[in-house]
CSV table of C-alpha atoms in Angstrom, one decimal:
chain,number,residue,atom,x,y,z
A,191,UNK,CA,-20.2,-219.6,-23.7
A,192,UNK,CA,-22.3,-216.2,-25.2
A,193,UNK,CA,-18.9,-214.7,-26.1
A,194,UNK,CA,-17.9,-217.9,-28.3
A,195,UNK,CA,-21.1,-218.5,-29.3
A,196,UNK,CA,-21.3,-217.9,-33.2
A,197,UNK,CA,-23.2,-215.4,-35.0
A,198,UNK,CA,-25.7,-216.7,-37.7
A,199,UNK,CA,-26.6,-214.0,-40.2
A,200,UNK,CA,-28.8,-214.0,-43.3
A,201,UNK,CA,-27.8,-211.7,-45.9
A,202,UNK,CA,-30.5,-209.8,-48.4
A,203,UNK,CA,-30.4,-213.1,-50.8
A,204,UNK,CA,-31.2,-215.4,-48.2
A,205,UNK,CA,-28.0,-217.3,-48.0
A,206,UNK,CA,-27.1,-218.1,-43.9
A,207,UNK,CA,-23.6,-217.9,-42.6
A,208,UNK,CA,-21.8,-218.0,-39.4
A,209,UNK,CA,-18.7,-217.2,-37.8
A,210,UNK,CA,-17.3,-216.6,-34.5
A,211,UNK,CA,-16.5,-213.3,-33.1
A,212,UNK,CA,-12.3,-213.3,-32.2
A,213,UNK,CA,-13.2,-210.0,-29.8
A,214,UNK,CA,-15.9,-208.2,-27.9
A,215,UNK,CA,-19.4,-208.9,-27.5
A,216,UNK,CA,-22.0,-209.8,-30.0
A,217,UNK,CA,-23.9,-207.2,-31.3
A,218,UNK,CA,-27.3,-207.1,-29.3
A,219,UNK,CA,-25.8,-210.1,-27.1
A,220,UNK,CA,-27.4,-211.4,-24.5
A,221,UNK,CA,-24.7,-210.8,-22.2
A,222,UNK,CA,-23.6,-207.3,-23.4
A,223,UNK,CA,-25.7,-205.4,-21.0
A,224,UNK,CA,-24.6,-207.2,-18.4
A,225,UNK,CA,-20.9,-207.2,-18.8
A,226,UNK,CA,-21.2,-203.8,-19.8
A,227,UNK,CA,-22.6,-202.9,-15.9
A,228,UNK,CA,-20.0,-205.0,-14.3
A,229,UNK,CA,-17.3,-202.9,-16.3
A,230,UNK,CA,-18.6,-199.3,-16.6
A,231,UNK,CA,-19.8,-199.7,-12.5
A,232,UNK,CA,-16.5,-198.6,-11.8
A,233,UNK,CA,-16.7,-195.6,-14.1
A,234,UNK,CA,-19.3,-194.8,-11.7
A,235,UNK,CA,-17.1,-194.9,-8.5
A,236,UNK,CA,-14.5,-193.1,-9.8
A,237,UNK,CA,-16.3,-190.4,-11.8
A,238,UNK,CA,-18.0,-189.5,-8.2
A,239,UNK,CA,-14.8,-190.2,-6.2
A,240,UNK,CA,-12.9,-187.3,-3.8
A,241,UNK,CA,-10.6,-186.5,-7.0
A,242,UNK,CA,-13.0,-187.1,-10.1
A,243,UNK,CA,-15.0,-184.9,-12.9
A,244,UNK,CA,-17.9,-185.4,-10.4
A,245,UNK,CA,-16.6,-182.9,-7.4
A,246,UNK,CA,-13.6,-180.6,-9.2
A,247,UNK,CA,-15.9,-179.8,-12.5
A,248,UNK,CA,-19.0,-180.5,-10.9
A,249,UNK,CA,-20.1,-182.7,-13.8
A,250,UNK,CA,-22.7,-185.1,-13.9
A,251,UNK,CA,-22.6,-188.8,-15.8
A,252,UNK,CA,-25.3,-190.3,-17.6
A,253,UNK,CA,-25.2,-193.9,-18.1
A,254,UNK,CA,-27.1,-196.5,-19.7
A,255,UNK,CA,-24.7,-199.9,-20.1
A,256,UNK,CA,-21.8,-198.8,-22.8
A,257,UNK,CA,-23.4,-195.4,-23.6
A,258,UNK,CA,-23.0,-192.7,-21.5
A,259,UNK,CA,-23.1,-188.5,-21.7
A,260,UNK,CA,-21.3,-186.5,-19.0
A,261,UNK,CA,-22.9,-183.5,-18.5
A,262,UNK,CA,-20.8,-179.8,-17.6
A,263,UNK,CA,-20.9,-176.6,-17.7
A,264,UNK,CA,-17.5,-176.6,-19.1
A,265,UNK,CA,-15.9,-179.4,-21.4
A,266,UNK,CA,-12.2,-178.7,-20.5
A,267,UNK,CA,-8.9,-180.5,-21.9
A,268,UNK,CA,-8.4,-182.0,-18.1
A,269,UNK,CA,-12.0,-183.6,-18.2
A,270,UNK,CA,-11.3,-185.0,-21.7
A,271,UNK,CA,-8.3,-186.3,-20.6
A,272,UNK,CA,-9.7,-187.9,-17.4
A,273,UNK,CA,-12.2,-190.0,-19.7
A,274,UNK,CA,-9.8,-190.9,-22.0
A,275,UNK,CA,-7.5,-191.8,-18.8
A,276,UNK,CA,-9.7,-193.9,-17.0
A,277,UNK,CA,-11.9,-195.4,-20.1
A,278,UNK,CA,-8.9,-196.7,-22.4
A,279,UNK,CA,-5.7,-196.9,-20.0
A,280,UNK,CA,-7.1,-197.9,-16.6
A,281,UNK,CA,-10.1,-200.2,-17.5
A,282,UNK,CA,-8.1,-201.3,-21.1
A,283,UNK,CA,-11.4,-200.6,-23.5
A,284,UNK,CA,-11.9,-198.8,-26.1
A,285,UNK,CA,-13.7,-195.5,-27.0
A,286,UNK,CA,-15.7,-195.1,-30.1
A,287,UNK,CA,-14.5,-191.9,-31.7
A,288,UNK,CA,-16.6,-191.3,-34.3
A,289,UNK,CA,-19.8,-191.1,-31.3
A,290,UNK,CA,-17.7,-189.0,-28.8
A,291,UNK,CA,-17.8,-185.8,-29.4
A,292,UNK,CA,-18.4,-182.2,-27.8
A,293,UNK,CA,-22.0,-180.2,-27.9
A,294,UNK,CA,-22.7,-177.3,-27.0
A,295,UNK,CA,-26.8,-177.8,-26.7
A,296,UNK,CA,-27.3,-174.4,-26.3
A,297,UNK,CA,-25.9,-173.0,-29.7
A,298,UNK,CA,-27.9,-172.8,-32.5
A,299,UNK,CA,-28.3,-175.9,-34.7
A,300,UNK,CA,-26.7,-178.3,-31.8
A,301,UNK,CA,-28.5,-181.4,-30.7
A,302,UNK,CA,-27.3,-184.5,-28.8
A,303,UNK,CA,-29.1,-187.8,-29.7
A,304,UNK,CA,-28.7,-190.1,-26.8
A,305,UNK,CA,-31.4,-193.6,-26.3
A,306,UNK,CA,-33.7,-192.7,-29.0
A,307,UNK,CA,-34.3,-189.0,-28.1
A,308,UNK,CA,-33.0,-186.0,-29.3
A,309,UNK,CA,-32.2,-183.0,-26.9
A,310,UNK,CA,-32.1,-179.5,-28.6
A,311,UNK,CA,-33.1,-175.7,-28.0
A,312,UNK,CA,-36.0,-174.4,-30.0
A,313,UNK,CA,-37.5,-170.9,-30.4
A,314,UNK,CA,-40.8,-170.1,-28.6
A,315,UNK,CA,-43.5,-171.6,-30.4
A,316,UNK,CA,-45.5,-168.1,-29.6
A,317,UNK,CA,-42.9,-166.4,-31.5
A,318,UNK,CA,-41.1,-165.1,-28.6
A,319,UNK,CA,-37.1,-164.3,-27.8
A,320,UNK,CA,-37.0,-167.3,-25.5
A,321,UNK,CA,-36.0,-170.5,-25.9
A,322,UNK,CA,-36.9,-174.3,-24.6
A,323,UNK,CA,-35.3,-177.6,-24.3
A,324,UNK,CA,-37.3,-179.8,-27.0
A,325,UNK,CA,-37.3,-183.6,-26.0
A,326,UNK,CA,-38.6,-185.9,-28.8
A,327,UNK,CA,-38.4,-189.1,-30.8
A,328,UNK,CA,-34.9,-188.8,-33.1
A,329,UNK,CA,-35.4,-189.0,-37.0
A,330,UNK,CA,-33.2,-191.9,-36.6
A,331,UNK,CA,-36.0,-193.1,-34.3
A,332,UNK,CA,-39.2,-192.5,-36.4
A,333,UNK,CA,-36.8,-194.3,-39.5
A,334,UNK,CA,-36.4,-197.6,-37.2
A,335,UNK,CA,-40.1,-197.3,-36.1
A,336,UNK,CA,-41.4,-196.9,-40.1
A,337,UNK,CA,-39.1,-199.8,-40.8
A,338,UNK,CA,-41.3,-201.8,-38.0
A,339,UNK,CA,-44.5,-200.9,-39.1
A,340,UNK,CA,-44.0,-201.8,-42.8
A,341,UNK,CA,-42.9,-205.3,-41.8
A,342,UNK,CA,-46.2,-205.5,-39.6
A,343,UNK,CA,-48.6,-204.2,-42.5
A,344,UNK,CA,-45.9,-206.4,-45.3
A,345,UNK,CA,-47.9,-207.4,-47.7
A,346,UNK,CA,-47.6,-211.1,-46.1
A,347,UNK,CA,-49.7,-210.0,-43.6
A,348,UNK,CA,-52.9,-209.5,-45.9
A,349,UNK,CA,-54.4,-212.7,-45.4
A,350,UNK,CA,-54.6,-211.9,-41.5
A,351,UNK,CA,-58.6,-210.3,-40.6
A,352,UNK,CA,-58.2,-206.4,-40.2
A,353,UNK,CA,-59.0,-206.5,-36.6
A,354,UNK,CA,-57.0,-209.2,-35.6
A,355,UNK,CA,-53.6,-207.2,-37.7
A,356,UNK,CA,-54.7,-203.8,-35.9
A,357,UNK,CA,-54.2,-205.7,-32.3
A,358,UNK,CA,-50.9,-206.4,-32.9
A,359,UNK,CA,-50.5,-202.7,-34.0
A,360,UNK,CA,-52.1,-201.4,-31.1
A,361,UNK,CA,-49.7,-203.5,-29.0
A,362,UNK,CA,-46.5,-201.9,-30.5
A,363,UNK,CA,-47.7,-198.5,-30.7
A,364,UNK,CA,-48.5,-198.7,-26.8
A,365,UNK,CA,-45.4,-199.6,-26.5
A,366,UNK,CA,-43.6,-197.3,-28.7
A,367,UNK,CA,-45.6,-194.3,-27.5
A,368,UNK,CA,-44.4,-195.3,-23.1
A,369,UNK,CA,-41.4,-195.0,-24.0
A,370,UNK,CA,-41.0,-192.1,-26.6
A,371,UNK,CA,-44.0,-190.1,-24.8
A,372,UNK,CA,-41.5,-188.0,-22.9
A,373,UNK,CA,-41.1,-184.2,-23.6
A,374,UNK,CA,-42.9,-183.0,-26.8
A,375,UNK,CA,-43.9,-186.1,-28.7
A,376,UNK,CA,-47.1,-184.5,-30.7
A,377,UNK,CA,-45.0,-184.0,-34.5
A,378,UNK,CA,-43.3,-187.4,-33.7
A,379,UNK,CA,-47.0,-189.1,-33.0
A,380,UNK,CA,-48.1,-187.5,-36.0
A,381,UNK,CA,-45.5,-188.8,-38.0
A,382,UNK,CA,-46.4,-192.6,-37.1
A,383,UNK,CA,-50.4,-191.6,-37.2
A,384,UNK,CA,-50.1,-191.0,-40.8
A,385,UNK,CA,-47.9,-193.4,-41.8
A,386,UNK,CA,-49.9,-196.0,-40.1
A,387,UNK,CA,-52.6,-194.6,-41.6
A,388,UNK,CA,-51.1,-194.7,-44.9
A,389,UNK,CA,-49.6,-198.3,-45.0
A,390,UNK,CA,-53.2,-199.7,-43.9
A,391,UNK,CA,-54.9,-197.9,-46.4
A,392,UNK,CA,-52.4,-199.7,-48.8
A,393,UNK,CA,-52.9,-203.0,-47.1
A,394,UNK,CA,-56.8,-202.6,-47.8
A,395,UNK,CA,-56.4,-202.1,-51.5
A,396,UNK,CA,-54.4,-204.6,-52.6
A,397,UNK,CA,-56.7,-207.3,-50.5
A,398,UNK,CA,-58.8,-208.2,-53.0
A,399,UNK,CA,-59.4,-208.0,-56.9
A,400,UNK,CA,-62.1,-205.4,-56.4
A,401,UNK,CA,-61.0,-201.9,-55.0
A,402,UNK,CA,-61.7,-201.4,-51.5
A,403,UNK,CA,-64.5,-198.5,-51.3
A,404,UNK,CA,-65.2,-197.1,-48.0
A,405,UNK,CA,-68.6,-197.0,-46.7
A,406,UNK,CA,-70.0,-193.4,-47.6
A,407,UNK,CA,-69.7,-190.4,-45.2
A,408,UNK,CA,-66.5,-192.3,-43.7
A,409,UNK,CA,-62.8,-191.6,-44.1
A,410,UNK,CA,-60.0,-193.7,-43.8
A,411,UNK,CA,-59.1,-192.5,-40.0
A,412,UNK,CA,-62.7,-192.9,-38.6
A,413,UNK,CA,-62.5,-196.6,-40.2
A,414,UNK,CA,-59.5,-197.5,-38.6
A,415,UNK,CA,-60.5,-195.9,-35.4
A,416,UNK,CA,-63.8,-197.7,-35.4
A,417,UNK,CA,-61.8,-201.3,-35.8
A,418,UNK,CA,-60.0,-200.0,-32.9
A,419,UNK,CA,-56.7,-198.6,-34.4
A,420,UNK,CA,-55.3,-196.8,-31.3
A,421,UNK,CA,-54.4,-193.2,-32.2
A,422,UNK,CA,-50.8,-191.8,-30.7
């Protein structure tokens, strides 16, 4: 019943249609998670069996429902063609090609995006010859998460009191920041800092026929922190 289910969309004039999927799962289904597990679980098994990637190249799989990375030390033509083997021949799906692809995350200028994070190398911050793994928030990320905060500061919300429009906000950005708090997440806190910063700015001017004036000796982050506005 989820996979014939039909889809209702709304396009950007407001007109609703629906149609039924002929193949796969919705996107963002309910059940997709699920039958993803119940699939890829043998991926699992085999990728750690006596004759897989696991034990001859020593590799390692990462897996979260239909995504996955496999990490070695060496991305040979045999361990391509195990994947490629087992993925589209044995269990009958299909790979995406234009997400599969090969990096090298040690060479310069490579990164691998993978659950909202971006994995790269970066020079000492100290301006020294070594290098570190950097773990933080993808641009792709921090675009989603802008989108999300302009719809919670929309100009529909202005006739909601400050306080009670800065709880929801606190409520997301707790959120936001337990999950993309791993690694090095100062520039990526920044970036939503000011922008929240910026859209309820915004939000405050256009409440009311007379400008909003601030009261004096005060900036805009001390008001907002003093209504509560928790700080990333």
């Amino acid at each position: 019943m989820w996979l014939k289910a039909p889809i209702i969309e709304t396009d950007d004039h407001g007109h609703v249609r629906g149609h039924r999927p002929g193949r796969g799962t919705p996107q963002g289904g309910v059940v997709s998670p699920l039958l993803s597990n119940l699939y890829l679980h043998w991926l699992d098994k085999r990728f750690y069996a006596a004759d897989g990637p696991g034990q001859w190249a020593k590799a390692r799989l990462i897996r979260y429902a239909d995504d996955f990375v496999i990490l070695a030390r060496y991305q040979g033509c045999r361990l391509q063609e195990w994947v490629g083997t087992t993925v589209e021949d044995w269990m009958g799906l299909t790979l995406n090609r234009e997400k599969t692809r090969i990096v090298e995350v040690s060479a310069a200028g490579e990164s691998l995006d993978f659950l909202g994070y971006t994995f790269r190398y970066d020079r000492d911050l100290r301006g020294g010859p070594h290098h570190y793994l950097n773990v933080c928030a993808s641009s792709r990320t921090l675009s989603r998460e802008r989108a999300r905060l302009r719809e919670l500061t929309s100009a529909r919300k202005s006739f909601r009191p400050l306080p009670a429009l800065i709880g929801d906000l606190n409520r997301h950005l707790r959120g936001w920041s337990n999950y993309f708090g791993k690694g090095y997440p100062r520039k990526p806190f920044r970036v939503v800092n000011s922008y929240v910063r910026y859209r309820l700015t915004r939000l405050l001017r256009r409440r009311s026929q007379r400008p909003f004036r601030l009261p004096a000796g005060r900036s805009y982050h001390t008001h907002f922190a003093q209504m509560g506005l928790v700080y990333l």
